[in-house]
XYZ file of C-alpha atoms in Angstrom:
365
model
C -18.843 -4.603 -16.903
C -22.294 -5.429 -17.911
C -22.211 -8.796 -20.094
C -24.498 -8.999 -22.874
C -25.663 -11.867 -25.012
C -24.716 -12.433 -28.328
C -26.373 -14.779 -30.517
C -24.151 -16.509 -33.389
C -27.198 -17.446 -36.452
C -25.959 -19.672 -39.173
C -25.754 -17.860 -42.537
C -28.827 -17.784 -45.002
C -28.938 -21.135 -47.374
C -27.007 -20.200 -50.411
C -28.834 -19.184 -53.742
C -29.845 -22.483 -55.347
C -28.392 -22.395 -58.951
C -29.663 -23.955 -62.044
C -29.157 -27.557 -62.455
C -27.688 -27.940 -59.189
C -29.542 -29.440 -55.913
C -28.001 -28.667 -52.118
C -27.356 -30.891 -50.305
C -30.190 -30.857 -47.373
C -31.320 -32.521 -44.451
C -35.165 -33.130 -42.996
C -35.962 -32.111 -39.963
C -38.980 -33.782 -38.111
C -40.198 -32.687 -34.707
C -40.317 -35.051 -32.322
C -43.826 -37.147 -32.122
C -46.220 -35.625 -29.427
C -47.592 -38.048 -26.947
C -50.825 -39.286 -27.643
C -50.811 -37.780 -30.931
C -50.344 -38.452 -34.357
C -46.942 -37.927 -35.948
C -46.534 -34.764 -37.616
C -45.749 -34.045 -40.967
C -42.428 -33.433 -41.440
C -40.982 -30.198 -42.134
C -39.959 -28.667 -45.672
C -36.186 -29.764 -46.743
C -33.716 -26.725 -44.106
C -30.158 -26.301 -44.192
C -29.240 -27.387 -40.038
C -28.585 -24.129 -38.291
C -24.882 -24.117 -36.621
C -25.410 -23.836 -32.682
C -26.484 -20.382 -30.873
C -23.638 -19.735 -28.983
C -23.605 -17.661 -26.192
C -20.790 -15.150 -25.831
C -20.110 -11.834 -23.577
C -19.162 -8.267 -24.681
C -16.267 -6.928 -25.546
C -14.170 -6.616 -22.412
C -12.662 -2.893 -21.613
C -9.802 -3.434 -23.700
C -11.708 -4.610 -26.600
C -11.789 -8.076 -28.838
C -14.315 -10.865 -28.347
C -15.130 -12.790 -25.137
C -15.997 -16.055 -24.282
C -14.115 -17.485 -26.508
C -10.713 -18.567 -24.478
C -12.338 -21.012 -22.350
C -14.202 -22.877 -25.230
C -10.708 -22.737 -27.527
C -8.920 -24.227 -24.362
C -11.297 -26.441 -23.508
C -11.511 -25.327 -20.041
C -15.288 -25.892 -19.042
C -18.663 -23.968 -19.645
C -18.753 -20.429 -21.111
C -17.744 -17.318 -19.195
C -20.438 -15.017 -17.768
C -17.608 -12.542 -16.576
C -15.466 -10.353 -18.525
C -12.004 -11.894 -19.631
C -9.596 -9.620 -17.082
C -6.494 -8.056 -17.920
C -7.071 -8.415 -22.049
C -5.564 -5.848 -23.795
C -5.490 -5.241 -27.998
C -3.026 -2.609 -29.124
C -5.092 -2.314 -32.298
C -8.365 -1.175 -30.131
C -6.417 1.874 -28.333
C -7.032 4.922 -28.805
C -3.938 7.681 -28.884
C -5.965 10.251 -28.226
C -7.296 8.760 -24.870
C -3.798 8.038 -23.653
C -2.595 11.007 -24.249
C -5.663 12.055 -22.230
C -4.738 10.252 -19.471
C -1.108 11.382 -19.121
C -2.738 14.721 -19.272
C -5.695 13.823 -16.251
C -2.484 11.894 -14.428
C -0.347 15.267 -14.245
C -3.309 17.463 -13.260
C -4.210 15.231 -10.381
C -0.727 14.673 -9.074
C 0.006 18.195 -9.267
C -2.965 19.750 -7.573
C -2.642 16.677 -5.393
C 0.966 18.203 -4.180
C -0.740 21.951 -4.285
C -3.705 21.385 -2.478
C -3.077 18.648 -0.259
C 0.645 17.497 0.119
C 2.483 21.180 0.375
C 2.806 22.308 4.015
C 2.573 25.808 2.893
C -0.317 25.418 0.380
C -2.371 21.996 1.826
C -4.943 21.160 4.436
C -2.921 17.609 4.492
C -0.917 18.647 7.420
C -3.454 20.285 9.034
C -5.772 16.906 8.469
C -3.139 14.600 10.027
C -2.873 17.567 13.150
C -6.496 17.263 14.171
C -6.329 13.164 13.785
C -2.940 13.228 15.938
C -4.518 15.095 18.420
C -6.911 12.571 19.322
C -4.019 10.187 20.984
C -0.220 10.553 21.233
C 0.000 6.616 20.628
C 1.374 6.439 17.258
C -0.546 3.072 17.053
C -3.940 4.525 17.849
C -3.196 7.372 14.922
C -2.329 4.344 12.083
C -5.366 2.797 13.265
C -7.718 6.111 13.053
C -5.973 6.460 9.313
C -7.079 3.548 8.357
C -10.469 3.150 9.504
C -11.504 6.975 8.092
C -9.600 5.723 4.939
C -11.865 3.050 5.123
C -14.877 4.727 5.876
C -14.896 6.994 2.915
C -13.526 4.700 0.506
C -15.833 1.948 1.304
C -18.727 4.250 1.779
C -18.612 5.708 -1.329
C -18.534 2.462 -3.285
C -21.242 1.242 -1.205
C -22.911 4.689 -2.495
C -21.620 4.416 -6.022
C -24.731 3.314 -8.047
C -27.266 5.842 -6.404
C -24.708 8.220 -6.669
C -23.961 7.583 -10.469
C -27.204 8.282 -11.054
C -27.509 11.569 -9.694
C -24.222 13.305 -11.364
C -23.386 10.241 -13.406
C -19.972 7.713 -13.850
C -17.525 9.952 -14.931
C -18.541 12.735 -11.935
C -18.232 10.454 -9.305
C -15.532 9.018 -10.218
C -13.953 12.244 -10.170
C -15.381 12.695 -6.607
C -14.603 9.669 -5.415
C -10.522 9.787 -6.328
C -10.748 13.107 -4.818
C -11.411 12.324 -1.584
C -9.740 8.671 -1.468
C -6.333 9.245 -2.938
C -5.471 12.331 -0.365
C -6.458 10.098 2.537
C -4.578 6.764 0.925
C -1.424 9.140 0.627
C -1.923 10.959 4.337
C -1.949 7.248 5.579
C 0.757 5.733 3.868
C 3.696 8.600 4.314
C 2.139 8.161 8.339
C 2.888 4.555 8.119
C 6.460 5.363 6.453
C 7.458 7.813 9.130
C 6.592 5.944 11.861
C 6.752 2.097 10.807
C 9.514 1.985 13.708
C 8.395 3.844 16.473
C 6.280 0.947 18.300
C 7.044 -1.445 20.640
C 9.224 -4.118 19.398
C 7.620 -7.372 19.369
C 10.021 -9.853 17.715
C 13.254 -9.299 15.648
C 13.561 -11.490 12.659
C 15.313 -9.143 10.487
C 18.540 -10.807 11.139
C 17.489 -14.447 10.485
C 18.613 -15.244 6.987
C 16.156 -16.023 4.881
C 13.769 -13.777 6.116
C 14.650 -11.121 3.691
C 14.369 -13.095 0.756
C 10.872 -14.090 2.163
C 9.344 -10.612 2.560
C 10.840 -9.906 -0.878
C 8.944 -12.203 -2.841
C 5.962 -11.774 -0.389
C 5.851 -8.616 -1.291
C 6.205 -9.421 -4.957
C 3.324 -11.578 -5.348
C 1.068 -9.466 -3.646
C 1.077 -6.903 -6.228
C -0.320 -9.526 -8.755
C -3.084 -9.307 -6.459
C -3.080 -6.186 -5.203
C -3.907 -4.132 -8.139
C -6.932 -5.083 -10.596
C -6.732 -1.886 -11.363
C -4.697 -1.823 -13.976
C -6.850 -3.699 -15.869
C -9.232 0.170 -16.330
C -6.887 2.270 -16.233
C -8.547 4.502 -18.906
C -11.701 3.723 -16.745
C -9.826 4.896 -13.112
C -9.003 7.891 -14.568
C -12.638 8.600 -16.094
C -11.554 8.800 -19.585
C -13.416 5.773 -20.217
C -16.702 5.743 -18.280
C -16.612 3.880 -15.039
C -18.276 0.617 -14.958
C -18.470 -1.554 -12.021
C -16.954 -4.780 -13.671
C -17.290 -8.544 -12.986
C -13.867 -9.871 -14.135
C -13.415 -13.816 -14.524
C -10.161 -14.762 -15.791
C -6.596 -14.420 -14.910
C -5.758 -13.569 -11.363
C -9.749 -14.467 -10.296
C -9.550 -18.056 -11.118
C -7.549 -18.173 -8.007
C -9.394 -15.779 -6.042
C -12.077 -13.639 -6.780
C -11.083 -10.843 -4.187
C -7.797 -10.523 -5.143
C -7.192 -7.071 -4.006
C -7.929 -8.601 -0.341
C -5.745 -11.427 -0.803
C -2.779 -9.232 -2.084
C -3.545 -6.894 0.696
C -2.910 -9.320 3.412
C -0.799 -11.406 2.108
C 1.528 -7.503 2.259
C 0.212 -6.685 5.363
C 1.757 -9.907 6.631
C 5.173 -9.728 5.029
C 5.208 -6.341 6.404
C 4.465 -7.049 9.736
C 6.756 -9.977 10.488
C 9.898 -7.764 8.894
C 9.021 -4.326 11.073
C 8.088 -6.579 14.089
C 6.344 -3.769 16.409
C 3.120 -2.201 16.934
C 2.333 -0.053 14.894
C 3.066 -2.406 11.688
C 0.171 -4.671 13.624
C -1.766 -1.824 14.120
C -1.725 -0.733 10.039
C -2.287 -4.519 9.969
C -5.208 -4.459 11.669
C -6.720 -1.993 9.624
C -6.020 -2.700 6.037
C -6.648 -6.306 6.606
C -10.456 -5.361 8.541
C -11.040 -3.080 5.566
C -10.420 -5.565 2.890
C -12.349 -8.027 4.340
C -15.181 -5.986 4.378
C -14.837 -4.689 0.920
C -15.025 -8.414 0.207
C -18.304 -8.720 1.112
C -19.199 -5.259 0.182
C -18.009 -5.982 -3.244
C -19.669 -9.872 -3.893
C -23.069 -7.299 -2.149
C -22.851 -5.286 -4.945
C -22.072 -7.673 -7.987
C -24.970 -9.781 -6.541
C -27.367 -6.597 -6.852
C -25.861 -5.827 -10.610
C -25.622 -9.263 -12.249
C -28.062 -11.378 -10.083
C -27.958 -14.679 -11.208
C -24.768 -14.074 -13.585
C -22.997 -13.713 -10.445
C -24.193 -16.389 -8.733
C -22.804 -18.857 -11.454
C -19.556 -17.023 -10.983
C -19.177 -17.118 -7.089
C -20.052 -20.749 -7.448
C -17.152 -21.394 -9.637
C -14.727 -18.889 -7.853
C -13.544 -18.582 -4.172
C -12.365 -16.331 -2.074
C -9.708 -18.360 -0.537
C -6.900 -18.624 -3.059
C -6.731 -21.998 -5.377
C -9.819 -23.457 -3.302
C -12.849 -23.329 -6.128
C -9.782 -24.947 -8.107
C -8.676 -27.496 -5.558
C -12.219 -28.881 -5.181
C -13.011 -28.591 -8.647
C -15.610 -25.564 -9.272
C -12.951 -23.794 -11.035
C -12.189 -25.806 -14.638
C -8.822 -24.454 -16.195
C -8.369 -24.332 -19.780
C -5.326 -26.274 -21.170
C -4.213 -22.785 -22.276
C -4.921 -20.879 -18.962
C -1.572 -19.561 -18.208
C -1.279 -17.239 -21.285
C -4.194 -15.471 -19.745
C -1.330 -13.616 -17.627
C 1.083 -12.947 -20.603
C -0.659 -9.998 -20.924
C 0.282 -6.484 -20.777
C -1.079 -5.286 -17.179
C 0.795 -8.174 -16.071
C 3.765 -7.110 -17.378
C 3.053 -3.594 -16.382
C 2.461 -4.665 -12.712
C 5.782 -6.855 -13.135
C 8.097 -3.471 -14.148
C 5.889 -1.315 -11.747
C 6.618 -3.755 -8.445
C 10.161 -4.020 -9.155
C 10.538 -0.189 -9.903
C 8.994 0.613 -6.636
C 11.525 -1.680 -4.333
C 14.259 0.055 -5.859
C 12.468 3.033 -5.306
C 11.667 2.614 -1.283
C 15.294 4.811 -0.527
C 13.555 7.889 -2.824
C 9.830 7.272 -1.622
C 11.128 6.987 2.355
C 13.387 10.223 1.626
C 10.348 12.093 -0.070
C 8.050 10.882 3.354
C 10.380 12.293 5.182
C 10.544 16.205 4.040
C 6.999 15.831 5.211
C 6.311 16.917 8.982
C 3.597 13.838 9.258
């Protein structure tokens, strides 16, 4: 996500014609002090301002430029999130993707999920062996989840440049997305075999709660989809420093979604072992937080540090106290199509949970 300056020179002065004078202004420096005046300068068209812009964000078009249209504060020194041109995309590259998507998922099933064909099974043996308390397992998940995931991202530019950004991307979906699946069919199977806590599920209202609890956390909850071509290393990788959108409320918004879920969940299932997946996702996050403001400090430097001064991790709090200046037109920054993916994808997966708790099932986990 590496920003870059561009610098907007007025054009040349136009050909002077025959007969015909421009219309020009002097321009005299201003008089040194001490010193004599100085001459002034030969008859110059005034430049129009430098302005400074960013790149072209992943999903191509110009930068920098809603905030100054909107009239929404200084100039961005992050990349404008989510902003996706149909005219920039490539065929070819999605195409590629549905291609890389397939392969993964099926040697994903082949080599990990199949009882008869993966080590999955025999992974989630040797971590159940450790403790028969289903709570201690969810809680082993999720910190060697966390270990690996966060480690390699901690490891991500040494690593980049021994086998470069598309390799280790590779590598590093390999070994996260079998553990992220191993955890989460764990969690399905045995979200109810804890010690009851509390019973809500009855109250009404509650429902309806943990519904759109759940909702909104997958606004936050998946930046992702904002790279997709980049996730799947069809684009290469870059370790991004988004502004816009869903970071004007919080610039960790993965933690934030993750939590506010974890939450929802818990109060719903009520028992122990939804605290104890608690626990762990919510620990992780909040050290990827600081892992991941670590590493944009070491990238940007002091780009960054104009950004986390304008941002916050709490949500709305850089724009309750006034760090974070909206743009009149801020709220078309999410009418924009990972939004709208995330929107359909969220509601496709509650409608789902009968088909993804029947697939968990088949699984001895």
């Amino acid at each position: 996500m590496a920003s870059h300056l561009r610098l907007h020179l007025a054009a040349p002065p136009p050909l002077l014609l025959p007969h015909r004078r421009p219309h020009l202004r002097r321009v005299h420096l201003p008089r040194p002090p001490g010193g004599p005046a100085r001459a002034p300068l030969l008859p110059l068209p005034l430049p129009r301002p430098l302005l400074l812009s960013r790149a072209r964000a992943v999903g191509g078009g110009a930068e920098g430029e809603g905030e100054a249209a909107g009239g929404g504060g200084p100039g961005l020194v992050g990349e404008d999130s989510a902003a996706f041109r149909l005219g920039d995309q490539s065929v070819a590259s999605w195409a590629y993707f549905a291609v890389i998507l397939a392969a993964v998922l099926w040697a994903l099933n082949v080599l990990w999920i199949d009882p008869d064909t993966g080590v999955g099974t025999r992974f989630l043996d040797a971590v159940a062996s450790v403790s028969d308390s289903h709570e201690v397992v969810m809680l082993l998940l999720t910190i060697i989840f966390a270990v690996f995931h966060s480690g390699m991202a901690t490891l991500r530019e040494s690593g980049e440049k021994i086998i470069g950004e598309r390799a280790f991307r590779v590598l590093f979906a390999g070994i996260s997305l079998p553990l992220v699946v191993t955890t989460i069919v764990y969690f399905i199977n045995h979200r109810y075999d804890g010690i009851q806590l509390w019973q809500v599920q009855g109250i009404s209202g509650i429902h309806e709660l943990v519904w759109l609890s759940s909702f909104i956390s997958f606004f936050f909850l998946y930046p992702s989809t904002f790279n997709l071509l980049e996730v799947a290393a069809v684009d290469k990788p870059k370790l991004h420093m988004w502004e816009t959108g869903i970071m004007r409320i919080t610039r960790h918004p993965q933690m934030v979604g993750q939590v506010i879920w974890c939450l929802a969940h818990t109060l719903w299932i009520g028992n122990s072992v939804a605290v104890a997946a608690s626990v762990g996702l919510i620990g992780h996050h909040l050290f990827g937080a600081w892992n991941g403001d670590r590493r944009l400090a070491s990238r940007y430097g002091e780009a960054f540090e104009v950004l986390k001064k304008r941002t916050s991790i709490v949500p709305f709090a850089a724009i309750v106290d006034g760090r974070q200046k909206l743009p009149k037109d801020y709220y078309l920054e999410f009418f924009r199509l990972p939004y709208i993916a995330i929107t359909a994808l969220t509601l496709g997966a509650y409608f789902a949970h009968p088909l993804m708790q029947a697939s968990s099932y088949q699984l001895p986990w």
